[in-house]
Coordinates of C-alpha atoms in Angstrom, one line a residue:
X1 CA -12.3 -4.5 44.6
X2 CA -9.3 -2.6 42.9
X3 CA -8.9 -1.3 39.4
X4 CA -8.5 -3.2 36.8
X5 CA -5.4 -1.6 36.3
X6 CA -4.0 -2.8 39.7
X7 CA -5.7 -6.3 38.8
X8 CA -3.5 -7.0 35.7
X9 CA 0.0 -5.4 37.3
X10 CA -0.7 -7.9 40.1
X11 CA -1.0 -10.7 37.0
X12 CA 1.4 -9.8 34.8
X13 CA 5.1 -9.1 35.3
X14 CA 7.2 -5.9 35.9
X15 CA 6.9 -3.9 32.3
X16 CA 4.1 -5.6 31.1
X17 CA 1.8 -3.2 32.1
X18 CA 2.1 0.5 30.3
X19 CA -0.1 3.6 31.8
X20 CA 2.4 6.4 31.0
X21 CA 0.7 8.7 28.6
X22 CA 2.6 9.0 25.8
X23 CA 2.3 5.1 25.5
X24 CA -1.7 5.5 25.6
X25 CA -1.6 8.0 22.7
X26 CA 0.3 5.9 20.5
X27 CA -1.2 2.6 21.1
X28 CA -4.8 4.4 21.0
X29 CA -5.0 4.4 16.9
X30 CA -3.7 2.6 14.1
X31 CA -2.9 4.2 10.9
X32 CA -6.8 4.7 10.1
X33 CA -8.9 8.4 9.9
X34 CA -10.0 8.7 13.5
X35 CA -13.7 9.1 14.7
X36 CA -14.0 8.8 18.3
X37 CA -10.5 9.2 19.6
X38 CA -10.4 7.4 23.3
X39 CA -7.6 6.4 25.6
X40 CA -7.1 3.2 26.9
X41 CA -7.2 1.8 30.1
X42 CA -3.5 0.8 30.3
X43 CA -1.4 -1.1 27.2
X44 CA -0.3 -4.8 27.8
X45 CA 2.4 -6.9 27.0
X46 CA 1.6 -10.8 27.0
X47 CA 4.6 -12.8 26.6
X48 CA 3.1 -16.0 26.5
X49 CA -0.7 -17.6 25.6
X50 CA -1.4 -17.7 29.7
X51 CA -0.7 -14.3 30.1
X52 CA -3.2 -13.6 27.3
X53 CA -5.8 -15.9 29.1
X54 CA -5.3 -14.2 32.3
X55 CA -5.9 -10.6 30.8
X56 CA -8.7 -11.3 29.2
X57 CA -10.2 -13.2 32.0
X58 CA -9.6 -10.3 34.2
X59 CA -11.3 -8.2 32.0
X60 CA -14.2 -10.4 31.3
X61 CA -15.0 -9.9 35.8
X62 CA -14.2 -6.3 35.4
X63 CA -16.3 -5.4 32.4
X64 CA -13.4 -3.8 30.5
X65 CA -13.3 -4.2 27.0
X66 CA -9.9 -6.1 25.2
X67 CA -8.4 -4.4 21.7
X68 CA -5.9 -6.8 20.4
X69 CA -3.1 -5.8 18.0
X70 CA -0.3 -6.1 16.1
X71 CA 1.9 -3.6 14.6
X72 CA -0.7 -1.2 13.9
X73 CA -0.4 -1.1 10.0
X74 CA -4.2 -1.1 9.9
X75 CA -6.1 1.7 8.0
X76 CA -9.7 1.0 9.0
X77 CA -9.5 1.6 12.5
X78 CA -9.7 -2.1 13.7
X79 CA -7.1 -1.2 16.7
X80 CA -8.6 2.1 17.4
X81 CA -9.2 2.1 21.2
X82 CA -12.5 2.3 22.2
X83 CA -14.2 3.4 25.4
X84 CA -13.2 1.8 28.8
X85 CA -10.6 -0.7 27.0
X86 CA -7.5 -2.2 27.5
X87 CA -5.2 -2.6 24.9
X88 CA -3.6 -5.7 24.3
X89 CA 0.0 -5.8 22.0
X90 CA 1.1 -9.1 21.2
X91 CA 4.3 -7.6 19.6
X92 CA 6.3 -9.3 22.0
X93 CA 4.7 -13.1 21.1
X94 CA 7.2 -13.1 18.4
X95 CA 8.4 -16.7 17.9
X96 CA 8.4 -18.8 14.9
X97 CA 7.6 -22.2 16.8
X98 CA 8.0 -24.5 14.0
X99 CA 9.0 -24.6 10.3
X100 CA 8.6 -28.0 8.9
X101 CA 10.2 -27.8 5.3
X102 CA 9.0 -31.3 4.1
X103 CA 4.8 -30.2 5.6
X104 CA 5.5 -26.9 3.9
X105 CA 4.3 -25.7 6.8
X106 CA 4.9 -23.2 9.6
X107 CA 3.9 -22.5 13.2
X108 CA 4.0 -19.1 14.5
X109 CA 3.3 -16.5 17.4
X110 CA 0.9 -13.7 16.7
X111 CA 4.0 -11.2 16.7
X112 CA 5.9 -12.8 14.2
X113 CA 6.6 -9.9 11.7
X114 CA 5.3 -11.3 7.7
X115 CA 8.8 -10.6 6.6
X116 CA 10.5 -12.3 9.5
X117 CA 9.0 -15.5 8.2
X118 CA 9.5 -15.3 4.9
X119 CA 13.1 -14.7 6.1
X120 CA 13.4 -18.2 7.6
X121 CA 11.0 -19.8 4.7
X122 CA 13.6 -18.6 2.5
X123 CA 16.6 -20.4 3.4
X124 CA 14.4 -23.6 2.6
X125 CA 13.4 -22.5 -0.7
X126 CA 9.6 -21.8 0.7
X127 CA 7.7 -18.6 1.4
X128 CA 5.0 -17.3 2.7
X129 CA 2.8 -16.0 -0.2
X130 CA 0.5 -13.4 1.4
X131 CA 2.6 -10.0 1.0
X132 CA 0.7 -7.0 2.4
X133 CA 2.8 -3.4 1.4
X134 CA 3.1 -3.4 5.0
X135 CA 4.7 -6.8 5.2
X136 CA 8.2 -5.3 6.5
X137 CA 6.3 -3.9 9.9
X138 CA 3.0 -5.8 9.7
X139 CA 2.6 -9.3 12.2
X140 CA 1.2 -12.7 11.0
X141 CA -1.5 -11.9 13.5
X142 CA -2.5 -9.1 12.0
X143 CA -2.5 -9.8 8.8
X144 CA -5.3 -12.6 10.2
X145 CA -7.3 -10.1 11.9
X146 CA -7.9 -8.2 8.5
X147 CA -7.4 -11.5 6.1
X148 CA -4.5 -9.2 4.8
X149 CA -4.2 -9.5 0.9
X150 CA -1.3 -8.0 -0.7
X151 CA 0.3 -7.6 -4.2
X152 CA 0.7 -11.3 -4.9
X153 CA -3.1 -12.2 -4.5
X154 CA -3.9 -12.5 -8.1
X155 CA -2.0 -16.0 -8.0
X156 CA -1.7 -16.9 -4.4
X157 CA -4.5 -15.6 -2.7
X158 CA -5.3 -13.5 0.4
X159 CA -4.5 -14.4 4.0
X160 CA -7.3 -16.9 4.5
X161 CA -5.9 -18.6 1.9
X162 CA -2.7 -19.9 3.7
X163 CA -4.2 -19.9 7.3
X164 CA -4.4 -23.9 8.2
X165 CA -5.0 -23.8 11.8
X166 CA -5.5 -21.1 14.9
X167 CA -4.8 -21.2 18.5
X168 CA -7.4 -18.7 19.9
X169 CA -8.3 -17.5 23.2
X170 CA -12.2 -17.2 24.1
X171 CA -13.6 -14.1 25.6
X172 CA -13.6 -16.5 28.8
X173 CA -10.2 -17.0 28.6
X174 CA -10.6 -20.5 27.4
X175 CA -8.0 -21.8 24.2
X176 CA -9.2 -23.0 21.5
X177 CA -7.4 -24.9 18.6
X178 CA -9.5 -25.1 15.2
X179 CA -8.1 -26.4 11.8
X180 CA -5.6 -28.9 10.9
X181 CA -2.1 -29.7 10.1
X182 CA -2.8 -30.8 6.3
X183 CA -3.4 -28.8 3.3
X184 CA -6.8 -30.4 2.9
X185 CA -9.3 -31.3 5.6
X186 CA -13.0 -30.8 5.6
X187 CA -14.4 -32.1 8.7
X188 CA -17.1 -29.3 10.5
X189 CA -17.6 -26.0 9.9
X190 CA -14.8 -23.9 9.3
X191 CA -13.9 -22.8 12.2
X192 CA -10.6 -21.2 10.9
X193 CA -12.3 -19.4 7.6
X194 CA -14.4 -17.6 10.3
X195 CA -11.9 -16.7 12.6
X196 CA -9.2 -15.2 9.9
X197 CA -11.0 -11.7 9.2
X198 CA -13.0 -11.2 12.3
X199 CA -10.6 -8.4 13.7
X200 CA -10.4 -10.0 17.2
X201 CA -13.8 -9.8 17.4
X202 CA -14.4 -13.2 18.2
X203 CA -11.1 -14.4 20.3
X204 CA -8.0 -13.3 20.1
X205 CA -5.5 -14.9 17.9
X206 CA -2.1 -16.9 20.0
X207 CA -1.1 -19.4 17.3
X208 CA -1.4 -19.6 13.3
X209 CA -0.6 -22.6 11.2
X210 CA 0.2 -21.6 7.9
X211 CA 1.1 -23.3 4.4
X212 CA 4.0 -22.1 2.4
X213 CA 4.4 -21.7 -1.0
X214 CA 7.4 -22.8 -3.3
X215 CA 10.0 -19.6 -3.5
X216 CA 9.6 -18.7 -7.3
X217 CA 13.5 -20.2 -8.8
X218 CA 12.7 -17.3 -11.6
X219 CA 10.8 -13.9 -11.5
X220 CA 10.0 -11.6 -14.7
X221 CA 8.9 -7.9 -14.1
X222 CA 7.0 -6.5 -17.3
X223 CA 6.7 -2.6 -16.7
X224 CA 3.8 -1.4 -19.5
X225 CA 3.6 2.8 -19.2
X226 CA 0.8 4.5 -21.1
X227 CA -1.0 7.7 -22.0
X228 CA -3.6 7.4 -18.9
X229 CA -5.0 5.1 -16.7
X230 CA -8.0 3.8 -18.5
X231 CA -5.8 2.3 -21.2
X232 CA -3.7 0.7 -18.6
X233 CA -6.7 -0.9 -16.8
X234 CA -7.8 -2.0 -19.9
X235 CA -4.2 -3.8 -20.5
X236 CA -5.0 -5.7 -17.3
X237 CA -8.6 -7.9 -18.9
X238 CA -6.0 -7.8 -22.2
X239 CA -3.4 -10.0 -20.0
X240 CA -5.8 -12.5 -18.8
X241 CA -7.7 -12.8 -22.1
X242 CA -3.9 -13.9 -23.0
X243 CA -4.6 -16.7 -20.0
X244 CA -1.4 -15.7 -18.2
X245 CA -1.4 -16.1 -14.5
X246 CA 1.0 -13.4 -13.4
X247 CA 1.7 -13.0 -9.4
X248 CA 2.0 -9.5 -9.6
X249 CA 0.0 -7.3 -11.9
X250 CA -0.5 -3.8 -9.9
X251 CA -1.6 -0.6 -11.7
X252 CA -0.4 3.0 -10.5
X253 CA -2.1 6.1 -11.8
X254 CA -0.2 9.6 -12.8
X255 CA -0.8 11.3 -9.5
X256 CA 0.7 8.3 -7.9
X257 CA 3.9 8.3 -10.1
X258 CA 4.2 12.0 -9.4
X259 CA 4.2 11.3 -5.9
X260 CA 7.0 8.8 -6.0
X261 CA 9.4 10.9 -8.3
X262 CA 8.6 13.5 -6.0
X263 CA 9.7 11.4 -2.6
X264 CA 12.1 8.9 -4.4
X265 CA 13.6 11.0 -6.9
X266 CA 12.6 8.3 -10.1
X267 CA 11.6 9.2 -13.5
X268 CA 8.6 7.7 -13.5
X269 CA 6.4 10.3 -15.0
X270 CA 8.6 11.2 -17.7
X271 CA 8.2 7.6 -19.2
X272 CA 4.3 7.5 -18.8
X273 CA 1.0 8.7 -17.2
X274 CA 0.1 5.5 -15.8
X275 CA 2.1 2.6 -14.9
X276 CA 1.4 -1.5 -15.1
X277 CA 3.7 -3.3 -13.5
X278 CA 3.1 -7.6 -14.3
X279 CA 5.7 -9.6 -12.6
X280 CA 6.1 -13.7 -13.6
X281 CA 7.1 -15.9 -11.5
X282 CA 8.2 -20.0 -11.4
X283 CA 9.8 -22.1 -14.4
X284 CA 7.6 -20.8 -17.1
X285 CA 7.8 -17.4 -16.1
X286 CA 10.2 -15.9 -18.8
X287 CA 7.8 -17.2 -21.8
X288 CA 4.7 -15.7 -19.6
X289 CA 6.5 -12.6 -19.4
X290 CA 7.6 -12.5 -23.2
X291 CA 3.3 -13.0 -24.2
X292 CA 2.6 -10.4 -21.7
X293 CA 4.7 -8.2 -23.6
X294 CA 3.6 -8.6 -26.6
X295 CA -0.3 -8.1 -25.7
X296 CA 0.7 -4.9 -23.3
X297 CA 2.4 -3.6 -26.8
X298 CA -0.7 -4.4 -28.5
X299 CA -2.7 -2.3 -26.6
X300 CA -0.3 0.9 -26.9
X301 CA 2.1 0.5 -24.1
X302 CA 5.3 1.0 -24.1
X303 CA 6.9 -2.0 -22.5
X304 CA 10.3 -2.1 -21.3
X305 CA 12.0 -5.4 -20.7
X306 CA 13.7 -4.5 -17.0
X307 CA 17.0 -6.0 -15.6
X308 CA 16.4 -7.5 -12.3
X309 CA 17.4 -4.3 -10.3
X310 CA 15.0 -2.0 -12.2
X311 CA 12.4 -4.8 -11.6
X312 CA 12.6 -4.7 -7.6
X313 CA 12.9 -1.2 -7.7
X314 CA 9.7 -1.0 -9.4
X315 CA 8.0 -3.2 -7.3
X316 CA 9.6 -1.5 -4.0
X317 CA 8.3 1.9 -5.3
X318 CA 4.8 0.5 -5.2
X319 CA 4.9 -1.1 -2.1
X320 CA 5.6 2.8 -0.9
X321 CA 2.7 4.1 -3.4
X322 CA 0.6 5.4 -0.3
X323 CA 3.5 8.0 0.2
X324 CA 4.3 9.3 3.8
X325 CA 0.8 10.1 5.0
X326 CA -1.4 8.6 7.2
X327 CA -5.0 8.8 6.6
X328 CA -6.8 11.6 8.9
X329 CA -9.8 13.6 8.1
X330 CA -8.2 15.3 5.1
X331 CA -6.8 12.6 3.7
X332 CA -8.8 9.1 2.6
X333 CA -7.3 5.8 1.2
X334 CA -9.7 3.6 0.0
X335 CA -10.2 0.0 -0.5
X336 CA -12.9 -1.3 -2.7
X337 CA -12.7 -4.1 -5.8
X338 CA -14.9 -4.6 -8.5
X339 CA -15.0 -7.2 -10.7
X340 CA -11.9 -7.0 -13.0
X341 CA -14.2 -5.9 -16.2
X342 CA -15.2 -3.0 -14.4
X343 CA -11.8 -2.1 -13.2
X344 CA -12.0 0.4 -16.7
X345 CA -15.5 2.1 -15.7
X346 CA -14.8 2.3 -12.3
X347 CA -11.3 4.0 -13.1
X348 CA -13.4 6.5 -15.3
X349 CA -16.3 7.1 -12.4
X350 CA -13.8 8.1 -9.8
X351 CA -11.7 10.6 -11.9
X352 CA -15.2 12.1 -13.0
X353 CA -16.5 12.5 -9.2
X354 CA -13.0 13.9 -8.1
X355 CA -13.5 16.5 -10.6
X356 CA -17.5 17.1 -9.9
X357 CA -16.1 17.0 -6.3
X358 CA -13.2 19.3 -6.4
X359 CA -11.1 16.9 -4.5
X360 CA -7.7 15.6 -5.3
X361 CA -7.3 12.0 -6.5
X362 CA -4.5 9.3 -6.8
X363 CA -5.3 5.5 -7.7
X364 CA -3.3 2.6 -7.3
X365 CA -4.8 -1.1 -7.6
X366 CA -4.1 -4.8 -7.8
X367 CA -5.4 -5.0 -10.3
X368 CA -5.3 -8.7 -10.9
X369 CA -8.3 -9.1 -8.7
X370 CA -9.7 -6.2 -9.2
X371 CA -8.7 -4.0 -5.5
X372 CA -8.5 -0.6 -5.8
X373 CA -6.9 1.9 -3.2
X374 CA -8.1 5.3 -4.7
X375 CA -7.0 8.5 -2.3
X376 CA -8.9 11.5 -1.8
X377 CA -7.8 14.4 -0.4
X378 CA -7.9 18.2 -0.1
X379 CA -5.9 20.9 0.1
X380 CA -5.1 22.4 4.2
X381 CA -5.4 25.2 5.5
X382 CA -3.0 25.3 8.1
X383 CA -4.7 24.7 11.0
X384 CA -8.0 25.9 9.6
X385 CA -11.0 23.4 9.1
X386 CA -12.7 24.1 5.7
X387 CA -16.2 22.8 6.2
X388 CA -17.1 23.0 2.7
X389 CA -14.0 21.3 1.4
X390 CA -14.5 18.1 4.3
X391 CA -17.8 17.8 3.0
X392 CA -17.1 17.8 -0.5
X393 CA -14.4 14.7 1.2
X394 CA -17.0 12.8 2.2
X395 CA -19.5 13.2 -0.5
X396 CA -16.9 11.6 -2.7
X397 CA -15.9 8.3 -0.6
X398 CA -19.9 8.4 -0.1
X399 CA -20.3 8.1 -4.0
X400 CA -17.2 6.1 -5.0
X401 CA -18.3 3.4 -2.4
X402 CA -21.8 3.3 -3.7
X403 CA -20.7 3.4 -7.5
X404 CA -18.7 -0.1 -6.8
X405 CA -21.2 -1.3 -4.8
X406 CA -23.5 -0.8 -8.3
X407 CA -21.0 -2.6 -10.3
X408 CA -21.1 -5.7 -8.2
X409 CA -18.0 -4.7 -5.7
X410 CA -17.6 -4.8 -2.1
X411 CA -16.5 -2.0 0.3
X412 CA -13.2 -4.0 1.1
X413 CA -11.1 -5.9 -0.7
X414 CA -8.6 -6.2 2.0
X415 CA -8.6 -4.0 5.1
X416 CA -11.2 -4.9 6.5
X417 CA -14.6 -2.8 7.8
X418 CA -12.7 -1.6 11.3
X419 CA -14.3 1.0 13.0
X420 CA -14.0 3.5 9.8
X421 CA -16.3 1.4 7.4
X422 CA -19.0 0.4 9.6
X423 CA -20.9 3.3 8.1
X424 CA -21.4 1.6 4.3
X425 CA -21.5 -2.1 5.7
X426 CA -25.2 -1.6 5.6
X427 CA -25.3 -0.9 1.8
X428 CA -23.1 -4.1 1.2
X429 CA -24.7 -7.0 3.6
X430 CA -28.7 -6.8 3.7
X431 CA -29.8 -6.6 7.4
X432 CA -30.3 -10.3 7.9
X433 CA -27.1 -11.5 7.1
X434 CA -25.6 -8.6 9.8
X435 CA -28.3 -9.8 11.8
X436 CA -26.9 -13.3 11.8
X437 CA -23.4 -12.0 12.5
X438 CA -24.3 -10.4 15.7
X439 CA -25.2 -13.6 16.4
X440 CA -22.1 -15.5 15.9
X441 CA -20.5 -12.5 18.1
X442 CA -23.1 -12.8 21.3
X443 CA -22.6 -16.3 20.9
X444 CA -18.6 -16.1 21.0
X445 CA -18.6 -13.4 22.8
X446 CA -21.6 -13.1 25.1
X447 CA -20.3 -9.7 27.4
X448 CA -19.5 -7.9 24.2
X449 CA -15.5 -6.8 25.4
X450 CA -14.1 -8.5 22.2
X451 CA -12.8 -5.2 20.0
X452 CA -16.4 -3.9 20.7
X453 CA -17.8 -1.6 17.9
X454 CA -16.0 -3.3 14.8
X455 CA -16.1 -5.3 12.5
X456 CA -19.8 -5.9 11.9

C-alpha cells in the first residue's frame, strides 16, 4: 500500500495535489495564535463534490485526518493543521449555482467569496445579510463553519440565520442534503442548525442554500463620539430603550481610533475618545436615524449628521479596526458577548484588568448584541521572549473570559471555539452537555478524521 499522498495524486488531477513546502506553511494556520504548529500531509484542491468524496474516502482507509477550509480568515484556529492531516481547500468550488430572485434565494459552492454574492444579489435588489469584516476574502463556506456573524447582526442575524439548506459530505464519503428550499419548514431535527457552526467537524460543507434579504433602498449613518467608552456603551441600551432597530450599531474604543488615524491617516481621535457608529437602514430609516440622534445627544455625544461618503468611510474604517496584525502569542483578539446591559460593566472590568495586568488594550464591539472583540497585547522585545510579560497575557484573557462568563456571556460570539478556545469551553458548557457532543461527533464521525481536536 502506497502513501496517501500517492493515493490522492492518483485520484485527483494534475495540480490538485500541493506538497511543495512553502504551500504547507501557508495552508498550515489560519489567522489564529498558534499552539501546536504541524504540517500537513499535502494541500488539496477539489473542484467538484466527487472529488471531495473521493479525498475523504481515501482518507477515511488511510487513517489520515481531513481539515477543510476556506480562505483562512478564521482567528480561532479552526483550520490550524493538525497532526497527520491533509488539508482540504475548497477555494476553487467557487460557483454561484443558482440565484432565484422571486425565492429570494441562492445556491452556492463552498468557495463562493461573501462579497462575490452579494455582488450578484445586488443587481436584483437582494443581499446577503450576514457581513463578517472579513466578507471581501472570507467564503460562504466558511462563514458556515464558524456561523460567521458580522456588523449587521443586530437586525439580520448571524450566519445560521440565512443558512436554508446544506449539501454535506459524510466522513464516509457519503452526501447528504438537509434543509429545505422554503423560508419556513419544521419537519425533523434540524439537521442544518447543527451543521452551520460545527467547523467541519461533522462533514464537510459542498452546497449552502441561503435566504436573501431585501437590499436596504435607503441607509442612514449616525456617528455619536464621546469623552470615553463607558458613556458610549451606555448610548447603545439608550438607543434601544428608544426601540430603534438599527442594522449597524458598532462601538470603537480610543486605542482603536488611534490605531486607525495612525494606519489611515483620519481624524478620528481629535473628534472623540470613543466612537458609536449606528447605521439605519430600509424606508423608515432617515426618521430612525433622526430619534437616534436625538437620544445619542441626550446622553453627551456629539453627533454628527454624515454625508453618504463620510458614512462608508466610517463604516470601512471599522471593518479594518483589527489593524494589520495577526493574532500570535503577543497579540490576542478576543471574542466574547455579554448581555447588552452589561456591555457598560464589562467595558469597565476589562480596562481595570489591563491596567492590574500591565497589558495593552483596544476594544471594539457590536454592540447591538452585545459581541465584544477586546485586544490584548504587549510590548516586543525583538526577538526576545519576556516570560513575565506572556504570563501577565494570559492571566488577562484567563480573567476577561471568566468575568463574561459571570455576567451571563459566552466565550464566543462569533468565531467559534477552534482549536484556540478549547481551553475555557469547559467553564461555559457543564460536562454533560460536551459529553453529549462527543457523541453527536463519534456518531457522525466514528474514526475521528473530521478536523480532529476542535470545536468541542
Amino acid at each position: 500500500m502506497g502513501s496517501i499522498v500517492d493515493e490522492l495524486e492518483g485520484i485527483l488531477a494534475a495540480g490538485q495535489v500541493d506538497v511543495a513546502e512553502t504551500s504547507l506553511h501557508r495552508y498550515a494556520v489560519d489567522q489564529a495564535p498558534i499552539i501546536d504548529f504541524q504540517l500537513p500531509l499535502a494541500v488539496v484542491f477539489p473542484e467538484s463534490v466527487a472529488d471531495v468524496q473521493s479525498v475523504v474516502r481515501a482518507c477515511a482507509d488511510y487513517g489520515v485526518a481531513v481539515v477543510a477550509r476556506g480562505a483562512g480568515t478564521g482567528v480561532s484556529g479552526g483550520a490550524h493543521a493538525t497532526e497527520n492531516c491533509i488539508i482540504m481547500s475548497l477555494e476553487r468550488m467557487d460557483h454561484i449555482l443558482a440565484l432565484n430572485p422571486d425565492d429570494e434565494t441562492a445556491v452556492v459552492e463552498p468557495g463562493v467569496v461573501n462579497a462575490v454574492l452579494n455582488e450578484a444579489a445586488a443587481v436584483h435588489g437582494l443581499m446577503y445579510a450576514p457581513d463578517p469584516a472579513s466578507f471581501r476574502t472570507s467564503t460562504i463556506g466558511g462563514n458556515v463553519a464558524t456561523n460567521a456573524g458580522g456588523l449587521r447582526c443586530a437586525k439580520y442575524g448571524v450566519t445560521r440565520d440565512s443558512v436554508l439548506a446544506l449539501d454535506v459530505v459524510l466522513a464516509d464519503g457519503s452526501l447528504l442534503h438537509t434543509g429545505h428550499q422554503t423560508f419556513k419548514g419544521v419537519a425533523g431535527y434540524d439537521l442544518t442548525g447543527l451543521f452551520v457552526g460545527s467547523e467541519g467537524t461533522l462533514g464537510i460543507v459542498v452546497g449552502v442554500t441561503v435566504r436573501l434579504k431585501y437590499l436596504p433602498k435607503e441607509v442612514h449613518t449616525v456617528a455619536a463620539f464621546y469623552p470615553d467608552f463607558r458613556m458610549a456603551a451606555a448610548g447603545v441600551l439608550a438607543v434601544g430603550k428608544a426601540r430603534v432597530q438599527p442594522a449597524i450599531m458598532e462601538l470603537l474604543d480610543g486605542g482603536t481610533l488611534a490605531q486607525l488615524d495612525e494606519i489611515h491617516g483620519s481624524d478620528l481621535t481629535a473628534r472623540g475618545r470613543s466612537l458609536l457608529l449606528v447605521q439605519t437602514d430600509g424606508f423608515g430609516s432617515a426618521a430612525e436615524a433622526e430619534v437616534v440622534r436625538e437620544v445619542l445627544r441626550a446622553g453627551g455625544a456629539a453627533v454628527t449628521t454624515e454625508a453618504s461618503a463620510e458614512a462608508e468611510r466610517l463604516v470601512e474604517l471599522r471593518r479594518h479596526s483589527r489593524g494589520v496584525e495577526v493574532d500570535d502569542e503577543y497579540r490576542v483578539g478576543e471574542d466574547v458577548a455579554v448581555p447588552r446591559s452589561r456591555l457598560v460593566d464589562y467595558v469597565a472590568a476589562l480596562e481595570t484588568m489591563a491596567a492590574r495586568h500591565e497589558v495593552h488594550l483596544k476594544v471594539v464591539a457590536h454592540a447591538g448584541d452585545g459581541n465584544l472583540h477586546p485586544t490584548f497585547w504587549i510590548d516586543r522585545q525583538g526577538s526576545t521572549v519576556d516570560a513575565a510579560a506572556l504570563a501577565r497575557l494570559q492571566q488577562v484573557l484567563d480573567e476577561s473570559i471568566t468575568v463574561a462568563l459571570d455576567m451571563g456571556g459566552t466565550i464566543t460570539g462569533e468565531h467559534g471555539v477552534g482549536q484556540y478556545k478549547l481551553r475555557w469551553l469547559g467553564q461555559e458548557q457543564p460536562e454533560p452537555v460536551r459529553e453529549l457532543q462527543r457523541r453527536i461527533k463519534e456518531l457522525f464521525d466514528p474514526a475521528g478524521i473530521l478536523n480532529p481536536g476542535k470545536a468541542i
